[in-house]
Short mmCIF file of C-alpha atoms in Angstrom, two decimals:
data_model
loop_
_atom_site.label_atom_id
_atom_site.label_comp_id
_atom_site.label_asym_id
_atom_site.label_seq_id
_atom_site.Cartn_x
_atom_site.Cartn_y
_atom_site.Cartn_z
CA UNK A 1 8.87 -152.98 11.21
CA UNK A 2 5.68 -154.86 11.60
CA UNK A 3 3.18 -153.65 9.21
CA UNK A 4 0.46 -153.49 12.17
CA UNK A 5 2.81 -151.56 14.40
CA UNK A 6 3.78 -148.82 11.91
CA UNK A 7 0.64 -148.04 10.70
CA UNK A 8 -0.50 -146.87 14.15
CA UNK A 9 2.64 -145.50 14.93
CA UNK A 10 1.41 -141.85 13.34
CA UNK A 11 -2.35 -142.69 15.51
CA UNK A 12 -0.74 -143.02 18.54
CA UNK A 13 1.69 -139.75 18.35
CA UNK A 14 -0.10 -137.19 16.47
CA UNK A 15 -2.19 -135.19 18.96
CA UNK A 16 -0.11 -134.84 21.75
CA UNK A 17 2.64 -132.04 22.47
CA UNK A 18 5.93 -132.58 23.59
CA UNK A 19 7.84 -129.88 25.55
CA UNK A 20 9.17 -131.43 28.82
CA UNK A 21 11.32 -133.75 29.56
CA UNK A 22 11.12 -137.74 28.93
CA UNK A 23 9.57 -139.88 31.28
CA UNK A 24 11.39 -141.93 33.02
CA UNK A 25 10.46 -145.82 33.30
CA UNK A 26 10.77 -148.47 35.50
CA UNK A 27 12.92 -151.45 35.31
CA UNK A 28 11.14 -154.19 34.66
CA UNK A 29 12.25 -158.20 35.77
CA UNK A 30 12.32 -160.70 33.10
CA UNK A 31 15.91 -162.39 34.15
CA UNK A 32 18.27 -160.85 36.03
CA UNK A 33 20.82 -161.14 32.89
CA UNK A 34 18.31 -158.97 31.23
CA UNK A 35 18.31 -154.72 31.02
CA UNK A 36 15.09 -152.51 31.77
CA UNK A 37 13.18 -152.57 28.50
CA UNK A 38 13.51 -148.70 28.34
CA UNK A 39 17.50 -148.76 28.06
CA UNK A 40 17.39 -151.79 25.26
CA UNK A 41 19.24 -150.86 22.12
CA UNK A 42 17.52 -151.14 19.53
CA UNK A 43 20.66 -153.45 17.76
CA UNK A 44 20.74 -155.37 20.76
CA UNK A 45 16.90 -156.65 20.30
CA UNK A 46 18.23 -158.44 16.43
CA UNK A 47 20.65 -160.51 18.70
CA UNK A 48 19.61 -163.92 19.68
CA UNK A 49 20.16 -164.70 23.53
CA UNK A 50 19.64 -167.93 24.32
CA UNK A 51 17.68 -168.79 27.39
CA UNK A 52 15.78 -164.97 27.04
CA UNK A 53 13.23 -163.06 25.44
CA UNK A 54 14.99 -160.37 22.90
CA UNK A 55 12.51 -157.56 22.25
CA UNK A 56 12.26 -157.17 18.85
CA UNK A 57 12.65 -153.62 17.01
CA UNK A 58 8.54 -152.93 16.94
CA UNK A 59 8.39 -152.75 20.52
CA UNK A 60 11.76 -150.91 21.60
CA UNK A 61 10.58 -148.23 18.47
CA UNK A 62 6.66 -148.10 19.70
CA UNK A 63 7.72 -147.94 23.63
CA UNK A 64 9.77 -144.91 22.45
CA UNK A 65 7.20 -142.92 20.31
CA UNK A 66 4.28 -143.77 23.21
CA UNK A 67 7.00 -141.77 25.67
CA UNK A 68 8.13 -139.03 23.65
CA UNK A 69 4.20 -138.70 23.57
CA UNK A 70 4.08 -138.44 27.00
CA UNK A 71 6.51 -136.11 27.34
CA UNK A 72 4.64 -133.50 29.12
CA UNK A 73 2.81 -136.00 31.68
CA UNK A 74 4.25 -136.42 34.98
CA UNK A 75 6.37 -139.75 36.01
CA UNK A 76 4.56 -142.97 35.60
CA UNK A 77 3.40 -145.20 38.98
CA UNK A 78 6.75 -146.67 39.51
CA UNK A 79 6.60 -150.39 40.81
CA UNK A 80 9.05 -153.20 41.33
CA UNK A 81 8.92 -157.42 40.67
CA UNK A 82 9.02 -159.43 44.01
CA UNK A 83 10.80 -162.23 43.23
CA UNK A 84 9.86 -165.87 44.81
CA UNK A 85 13.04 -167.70 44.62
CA UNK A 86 12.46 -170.20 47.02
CA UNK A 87 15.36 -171.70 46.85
CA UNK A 88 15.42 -171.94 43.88
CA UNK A 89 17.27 -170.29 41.05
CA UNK A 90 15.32 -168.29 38.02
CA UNK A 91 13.92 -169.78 35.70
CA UNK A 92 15.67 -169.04 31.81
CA UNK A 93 12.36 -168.33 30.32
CA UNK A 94 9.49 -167.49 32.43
CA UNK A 95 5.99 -167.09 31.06
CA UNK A 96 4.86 -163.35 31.97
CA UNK A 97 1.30 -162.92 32.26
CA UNK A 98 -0.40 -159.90 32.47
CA UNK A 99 -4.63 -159.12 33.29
CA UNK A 100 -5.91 -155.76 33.13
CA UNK A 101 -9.44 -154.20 33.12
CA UNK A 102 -7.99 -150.69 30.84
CA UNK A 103 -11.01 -149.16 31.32
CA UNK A 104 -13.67 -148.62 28.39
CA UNK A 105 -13.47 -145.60 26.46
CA UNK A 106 -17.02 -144.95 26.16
CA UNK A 107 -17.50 -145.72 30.11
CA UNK A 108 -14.58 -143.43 30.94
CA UNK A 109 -15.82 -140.69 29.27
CA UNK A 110 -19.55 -141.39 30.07
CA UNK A 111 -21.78 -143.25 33.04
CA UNK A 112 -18.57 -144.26 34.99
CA UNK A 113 -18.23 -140.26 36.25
CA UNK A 114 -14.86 -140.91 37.60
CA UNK A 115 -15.43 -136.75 39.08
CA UNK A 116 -12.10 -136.43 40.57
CA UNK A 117 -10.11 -137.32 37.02
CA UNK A 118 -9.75 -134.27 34.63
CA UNK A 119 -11.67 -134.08 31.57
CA UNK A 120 -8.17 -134.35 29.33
CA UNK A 121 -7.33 -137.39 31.16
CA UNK A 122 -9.67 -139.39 30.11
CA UNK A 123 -9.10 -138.58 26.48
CA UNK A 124 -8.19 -141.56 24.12
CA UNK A 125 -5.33 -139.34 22.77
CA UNK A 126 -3.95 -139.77 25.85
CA UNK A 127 -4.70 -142.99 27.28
CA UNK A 128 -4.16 -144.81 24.27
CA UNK A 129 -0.29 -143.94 24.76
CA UNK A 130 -0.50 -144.89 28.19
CA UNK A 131 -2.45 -148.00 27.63
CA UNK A 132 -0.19 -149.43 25.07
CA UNK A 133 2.98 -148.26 27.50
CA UNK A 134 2.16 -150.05 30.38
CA UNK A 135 2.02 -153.16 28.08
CA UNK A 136 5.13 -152.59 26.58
CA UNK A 137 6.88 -151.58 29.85
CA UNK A 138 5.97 -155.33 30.73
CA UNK A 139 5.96 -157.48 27.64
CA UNK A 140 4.04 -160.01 28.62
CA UNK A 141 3.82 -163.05 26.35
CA UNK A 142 -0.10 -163.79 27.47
CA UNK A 143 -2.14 -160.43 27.97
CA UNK A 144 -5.95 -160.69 29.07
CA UNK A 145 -8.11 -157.75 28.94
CA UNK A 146 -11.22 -156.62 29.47
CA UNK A 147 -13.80 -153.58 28.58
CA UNK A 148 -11.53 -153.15 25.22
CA UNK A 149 -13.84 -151.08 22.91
CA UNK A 150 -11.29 -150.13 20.51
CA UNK A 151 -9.64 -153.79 20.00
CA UNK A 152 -10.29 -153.81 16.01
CA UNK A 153 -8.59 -150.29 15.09
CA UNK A 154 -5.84 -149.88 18.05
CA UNK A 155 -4.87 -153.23 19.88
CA UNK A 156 -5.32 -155.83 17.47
CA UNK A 157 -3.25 -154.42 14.56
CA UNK A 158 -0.45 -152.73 17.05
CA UNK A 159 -0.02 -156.03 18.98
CA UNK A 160 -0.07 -158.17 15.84
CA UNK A 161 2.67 -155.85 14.68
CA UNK A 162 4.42 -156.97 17.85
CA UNK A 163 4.20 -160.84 16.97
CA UNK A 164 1.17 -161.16 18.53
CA UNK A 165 -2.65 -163.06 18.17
CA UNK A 166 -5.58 -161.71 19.32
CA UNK A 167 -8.98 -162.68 20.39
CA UNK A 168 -12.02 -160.75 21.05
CA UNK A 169 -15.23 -161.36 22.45
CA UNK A 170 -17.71 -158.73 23.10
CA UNK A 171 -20.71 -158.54 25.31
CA UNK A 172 -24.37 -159.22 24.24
CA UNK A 173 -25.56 -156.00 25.49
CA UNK A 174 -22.44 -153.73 25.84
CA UNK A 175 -23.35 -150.44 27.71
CA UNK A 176 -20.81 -148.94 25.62
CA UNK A 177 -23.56 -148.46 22.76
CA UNK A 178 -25.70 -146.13 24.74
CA UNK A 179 -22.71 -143.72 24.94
CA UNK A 180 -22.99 -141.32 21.83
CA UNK A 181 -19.79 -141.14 19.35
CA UNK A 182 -19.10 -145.00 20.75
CA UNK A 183 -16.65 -147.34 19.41
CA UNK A 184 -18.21 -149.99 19.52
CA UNK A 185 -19.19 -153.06 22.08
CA UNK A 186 -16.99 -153.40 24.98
CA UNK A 187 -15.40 -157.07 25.56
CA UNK A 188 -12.67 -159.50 26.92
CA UNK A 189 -9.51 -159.93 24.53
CA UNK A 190 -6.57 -162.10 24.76
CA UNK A 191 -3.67 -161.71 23.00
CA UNK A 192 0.00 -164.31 23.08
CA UNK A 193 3.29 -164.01 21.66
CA UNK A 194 3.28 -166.53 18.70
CA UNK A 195 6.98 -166.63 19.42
CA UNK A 196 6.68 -168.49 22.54
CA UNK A 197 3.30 -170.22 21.91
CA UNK A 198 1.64 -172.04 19.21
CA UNK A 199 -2.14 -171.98 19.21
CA UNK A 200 -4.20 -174.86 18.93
CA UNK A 201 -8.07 -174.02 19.57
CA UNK A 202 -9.63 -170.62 20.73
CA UNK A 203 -12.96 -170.29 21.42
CA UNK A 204 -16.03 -167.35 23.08
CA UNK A 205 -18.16 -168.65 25.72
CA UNK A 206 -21.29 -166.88 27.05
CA UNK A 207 -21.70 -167.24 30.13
CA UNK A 208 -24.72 -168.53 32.02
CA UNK A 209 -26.60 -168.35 35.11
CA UNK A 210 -29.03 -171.35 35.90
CA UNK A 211 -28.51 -172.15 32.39
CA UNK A 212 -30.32 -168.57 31.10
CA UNK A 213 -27.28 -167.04 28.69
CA UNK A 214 -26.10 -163.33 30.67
CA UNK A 215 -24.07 -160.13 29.12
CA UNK A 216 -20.94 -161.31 30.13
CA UNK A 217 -18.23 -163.52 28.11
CA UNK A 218 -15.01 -165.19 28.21
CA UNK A 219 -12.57 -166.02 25.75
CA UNK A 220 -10.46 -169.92 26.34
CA UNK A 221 -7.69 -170.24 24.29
CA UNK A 222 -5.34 -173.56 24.18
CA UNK A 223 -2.07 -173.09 23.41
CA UNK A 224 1.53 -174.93 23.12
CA UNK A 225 4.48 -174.16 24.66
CA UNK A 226 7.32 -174.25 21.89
CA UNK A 227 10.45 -174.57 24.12
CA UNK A 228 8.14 -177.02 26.22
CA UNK A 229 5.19 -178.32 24.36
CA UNK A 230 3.69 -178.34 27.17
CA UNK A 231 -0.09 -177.48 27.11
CA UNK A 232 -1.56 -174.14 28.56
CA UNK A 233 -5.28 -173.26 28.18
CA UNK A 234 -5.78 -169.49 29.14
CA UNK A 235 -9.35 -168.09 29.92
CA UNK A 236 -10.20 -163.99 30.21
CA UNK A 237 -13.40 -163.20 31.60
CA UNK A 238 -15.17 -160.07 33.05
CA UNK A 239 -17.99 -160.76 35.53
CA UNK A 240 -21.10 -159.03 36.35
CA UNK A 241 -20.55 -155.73 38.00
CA UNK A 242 -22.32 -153.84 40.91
CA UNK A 243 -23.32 -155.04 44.47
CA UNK A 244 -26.30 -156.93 45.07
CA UNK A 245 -25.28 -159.48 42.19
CA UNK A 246 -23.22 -161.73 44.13
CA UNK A 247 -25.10 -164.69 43.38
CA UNK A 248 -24.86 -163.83 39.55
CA UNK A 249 -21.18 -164.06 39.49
CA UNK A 250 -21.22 -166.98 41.64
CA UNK A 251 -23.04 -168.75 38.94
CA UNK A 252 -21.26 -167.18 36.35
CA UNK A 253 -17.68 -168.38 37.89
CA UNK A 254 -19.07 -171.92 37.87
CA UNK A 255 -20.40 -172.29 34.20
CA UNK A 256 -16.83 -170.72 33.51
CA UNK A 257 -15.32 -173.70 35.65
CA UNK A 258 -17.47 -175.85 33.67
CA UNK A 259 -16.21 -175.43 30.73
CA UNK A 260 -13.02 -175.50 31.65
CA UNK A 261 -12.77 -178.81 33.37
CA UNK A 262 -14.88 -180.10 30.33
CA UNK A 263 -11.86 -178.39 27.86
CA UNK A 264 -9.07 -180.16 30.36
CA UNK A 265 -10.81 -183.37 30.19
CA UNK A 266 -11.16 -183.45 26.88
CA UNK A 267 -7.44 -182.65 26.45
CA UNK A 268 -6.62 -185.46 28.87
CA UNK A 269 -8.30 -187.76 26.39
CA UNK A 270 -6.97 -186.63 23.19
CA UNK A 271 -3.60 -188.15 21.33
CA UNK A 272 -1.70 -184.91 22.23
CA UNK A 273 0.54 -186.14 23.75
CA UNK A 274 0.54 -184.60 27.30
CA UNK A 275 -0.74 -186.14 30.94
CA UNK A 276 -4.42 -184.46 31.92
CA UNK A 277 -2.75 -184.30 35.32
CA UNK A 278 0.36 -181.89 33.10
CA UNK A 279 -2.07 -179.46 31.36
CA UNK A 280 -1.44 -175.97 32.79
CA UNK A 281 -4.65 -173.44 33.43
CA UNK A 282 -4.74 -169.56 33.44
CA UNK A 283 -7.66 -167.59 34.36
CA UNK A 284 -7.66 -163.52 34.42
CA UNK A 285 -10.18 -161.36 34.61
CA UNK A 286 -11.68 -158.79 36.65
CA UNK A 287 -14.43 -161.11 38.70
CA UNK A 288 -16.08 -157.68 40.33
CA UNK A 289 -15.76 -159.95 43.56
CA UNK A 290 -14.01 -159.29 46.63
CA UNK A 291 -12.33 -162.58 48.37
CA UNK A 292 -14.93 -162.62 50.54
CA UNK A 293 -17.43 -163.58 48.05
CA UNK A 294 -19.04 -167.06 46.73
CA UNK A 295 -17.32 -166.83 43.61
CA UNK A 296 -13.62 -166.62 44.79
CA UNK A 297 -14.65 -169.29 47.32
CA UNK A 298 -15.57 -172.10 44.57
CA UNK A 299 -12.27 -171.54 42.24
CA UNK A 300 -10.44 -171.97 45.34
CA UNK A 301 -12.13 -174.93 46.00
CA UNK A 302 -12.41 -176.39 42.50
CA UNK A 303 -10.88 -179.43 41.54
CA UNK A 304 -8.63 -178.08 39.28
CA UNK A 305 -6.65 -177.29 41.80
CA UNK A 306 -6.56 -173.33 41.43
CA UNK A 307 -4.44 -170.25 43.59
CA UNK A 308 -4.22 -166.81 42.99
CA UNK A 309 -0.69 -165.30 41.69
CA UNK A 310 -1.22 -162.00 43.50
CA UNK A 311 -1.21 -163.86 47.27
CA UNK A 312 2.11 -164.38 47.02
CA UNK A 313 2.51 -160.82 47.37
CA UNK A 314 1.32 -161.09 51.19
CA UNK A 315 3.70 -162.45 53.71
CA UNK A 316 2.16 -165.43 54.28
CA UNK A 317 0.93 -165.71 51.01
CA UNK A 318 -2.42 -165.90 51.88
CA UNK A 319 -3.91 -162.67 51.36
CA UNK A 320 -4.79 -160.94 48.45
CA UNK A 321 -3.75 -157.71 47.91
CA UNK A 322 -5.36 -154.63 49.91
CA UNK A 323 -6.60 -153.77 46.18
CA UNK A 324 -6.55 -153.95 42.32
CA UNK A 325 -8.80 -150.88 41.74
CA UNK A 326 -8.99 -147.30 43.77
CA UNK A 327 -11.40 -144.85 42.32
CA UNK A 328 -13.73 -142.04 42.97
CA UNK A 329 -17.29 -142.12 41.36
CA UNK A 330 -20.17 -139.75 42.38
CA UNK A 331 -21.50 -142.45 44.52
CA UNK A 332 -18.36 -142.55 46.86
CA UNK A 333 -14.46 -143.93 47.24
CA UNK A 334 -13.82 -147.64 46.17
CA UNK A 335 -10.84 -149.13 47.27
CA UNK A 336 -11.28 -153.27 46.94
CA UNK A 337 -9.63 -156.15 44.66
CA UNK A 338 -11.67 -156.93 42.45
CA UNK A 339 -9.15 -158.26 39.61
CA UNK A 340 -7.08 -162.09 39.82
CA UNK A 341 -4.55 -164.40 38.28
CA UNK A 342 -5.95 -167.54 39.25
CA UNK A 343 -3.32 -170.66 38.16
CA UNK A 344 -3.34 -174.31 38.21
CA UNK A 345 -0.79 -175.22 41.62
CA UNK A 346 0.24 -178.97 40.36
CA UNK A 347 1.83 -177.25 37.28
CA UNK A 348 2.90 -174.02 37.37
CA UNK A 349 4.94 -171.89 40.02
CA UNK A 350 5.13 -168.20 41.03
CA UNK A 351 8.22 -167.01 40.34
CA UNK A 352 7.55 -162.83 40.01
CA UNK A 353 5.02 -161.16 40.80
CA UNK A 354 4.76 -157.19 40.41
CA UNK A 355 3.77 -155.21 43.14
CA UNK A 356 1.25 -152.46 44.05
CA UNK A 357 1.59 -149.12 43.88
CA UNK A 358 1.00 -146.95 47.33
CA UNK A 359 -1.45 -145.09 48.46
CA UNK A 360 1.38 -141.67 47.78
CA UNK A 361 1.64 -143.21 44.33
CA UNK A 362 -1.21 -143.20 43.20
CA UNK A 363 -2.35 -139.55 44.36
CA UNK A 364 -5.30 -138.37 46.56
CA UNK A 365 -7.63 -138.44 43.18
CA UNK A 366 -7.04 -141.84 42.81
CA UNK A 367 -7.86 -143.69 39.17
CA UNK A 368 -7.59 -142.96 36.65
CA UNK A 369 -5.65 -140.21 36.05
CA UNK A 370 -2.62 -138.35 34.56
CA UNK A 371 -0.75 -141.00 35.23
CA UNK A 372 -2.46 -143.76 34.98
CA UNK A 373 -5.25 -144.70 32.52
CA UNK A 374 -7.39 -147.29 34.12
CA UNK A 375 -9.42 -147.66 37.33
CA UNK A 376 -8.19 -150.73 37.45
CA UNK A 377 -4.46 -151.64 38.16
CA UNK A 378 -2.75 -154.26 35.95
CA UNK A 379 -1.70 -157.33 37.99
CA UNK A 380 1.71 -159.02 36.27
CA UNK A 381 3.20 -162.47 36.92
CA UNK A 382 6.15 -164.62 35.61
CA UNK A 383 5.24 -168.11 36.06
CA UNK A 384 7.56 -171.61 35.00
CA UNK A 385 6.64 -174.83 34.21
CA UNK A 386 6.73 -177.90 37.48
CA UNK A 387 8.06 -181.11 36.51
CA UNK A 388 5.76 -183.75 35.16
CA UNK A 389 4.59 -186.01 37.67
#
């Protein structure tokens, strides 16, 4: 096993009890050929499949301690891949790329006063196994997060005992430090399967407003497709919070564009090798803006040439979802989407998307909870490659 992986194994398994029965997982889509990742053998995951991602043994052996962990919890929110075949058939190897705001430790626990979530819920002996169960229920090969406050002792040595890099980027000013027994600065990490992607450049951005440096970050990370070489730069960022900061994460949004059509520019006049017109963008991140807002107005209208993933969910594919967050603070209910997959339309395509969880699902307390350990639900999508023009 990966050296990463087993050293946590004993961290994330020693404090809970087990004395019910195993949860049960969902299937989850990454070819149709393909079983759910709970039912893998572990034999099965040595075997090389051509045209599929094999598991290998870390994360069949991890995915099994974090449920025997769980034993006692109820069932986990179970939800399903809508496929987008449009005619066409599934891709072999589709890039799965998951963005998820796992809610801060320190902010959990403290000023976020989530009062309809139990006190044991919100324990990192418990979300921890959840946490690192949802990501292994879904294997992504690119995973953007944000408010990650224990990235150097839990998620970057477990997920670079899965084959994975990492990196981190935390804020300025993290509010996480005024919470006693902290763990540190909350911040945006992004982590790829070096399997499927070689990396070329990574790099932290602050972000600015009327060019005055603010508390929030972003990490851009340029990688290579292997099976492809095709070029894919990936960006995780976590906007300014709260209502009555609109125009702040409007600004925000653009120095992030900024940069980004300055990095795909500059790739378009390098020797690599690949078209500007070919190179494939990414962006996750929770942007704290509805679609009503500024901010989701000017990546939709950016040159780049930018959608969001999670519209294909709607009928029309139009719509966002009705949310990506549903929680209960001392201030009120909030039930908005907030959270986005936003992907360049000349080079990539939809092909899954996974859907939301219902209102029954997710329980009258809303997030987090037993169940589920952010306030903030992940958003996964399986994306191929469009031909070269």
């Amino acid at each position: 096993m990966g050296g990463g992986a087993t050293r946590l194994y004993g961290t994330l398994t020693q404090t809970l009890d087990s004395s019910s029965s195993p949860r049960s997982l969902p299937p989850s889509y990454l070819d149709p050929r393909q079983p759910a990742v709970s039912n893998l053998d572990p034999d099965l995951c040595q075997q090389q499949q051509k045209g599929s991602s094999v598991y290998p043994p870390d994360s069949v052996e991890l995915l099994r301690q974090c449920e025997e962990a769980l034993r006692d919890q109820p069932p986990r929110l179970h939800r399903k891949f809508v496929l987008l075949n449009d005619g066409d058939s599934a891709p072999s190897s589709p890039i799965r790329v998951m963005q998820w705001n796992i809610l801060a430790q320190a902010l959990g626990e403290g000023v976020d006063n989530f009062v309809q979530c139990p006190r044991e819920a919100l324990s990192w002996s418990r979300r921890k196994h959840l946490i690192i169960e949802e990501i292994l229920t879904y294997r992504p090969h690119i995973l953007c997060l944000q408010e990650v406050d224990h990235y150097h002792d839990t998620f970057q040595p477990v997920m670079a005992g899965l084959g994975y890099n990492g990196h981190f980027c935390p804020k300025p000013w993290s509010p996480c430090l005024d919470v006693e027994g902290n763990n540190g600065p909350d911040g945006c990490a992004l982590f790829f399967d070096q399997s499927q992607f070689e990396l070329l450049d990574s790099v932290n951005v602050r972000l600015s407003a009327m060019m005055i440096p603010t508390n929030q970050v972003a990490v851009v990370t340029t990688l290579r497709c292997r099976s492809t070489g095709r070029f894919v730069c990936v960006a995780v960022t976590h906007l300014k919070a709260r209502s009555g900061w609109e125009w702040l994460r409007s600004a925000q949004g653009s120095d992030l564009l900024w940069h980004l059509q300055n990095l795909v520019q500059k790739l378009a006049d390098g020797s690599a090798g690949d078209a500007g017109g070919n190179i494939s963008l990414l962006i996750c991140g929770d942007f704290n803006a509805v679609p009503s807002e500024e901010v989701y107005r000017r990546f939709t209208a950016s040159p780049l040439g930018l959608d969001s993933a999670c519209k294909k969910l709607s009928q029309d594919g139009l719509a966002e979802p009705e949310y990506t967050t549903w929680k209960i603070r001392a201030t009120g209910e909030c039930c908005s989407t907030l959270d986005y997959i936003w992907y360049t339309k000349n080079t990539l395509k939809v092909v899954a998307v996974l859907d939301m969880p219902t209102e029954e699902q997710i329980g009258p307390n809303r997030l987090p909870s037993f169940i589920y350990p952010s306030d903030h639900l992940s958003l996964v999508c399986d994306f191929s490659f469009k031909e070269k023009e």
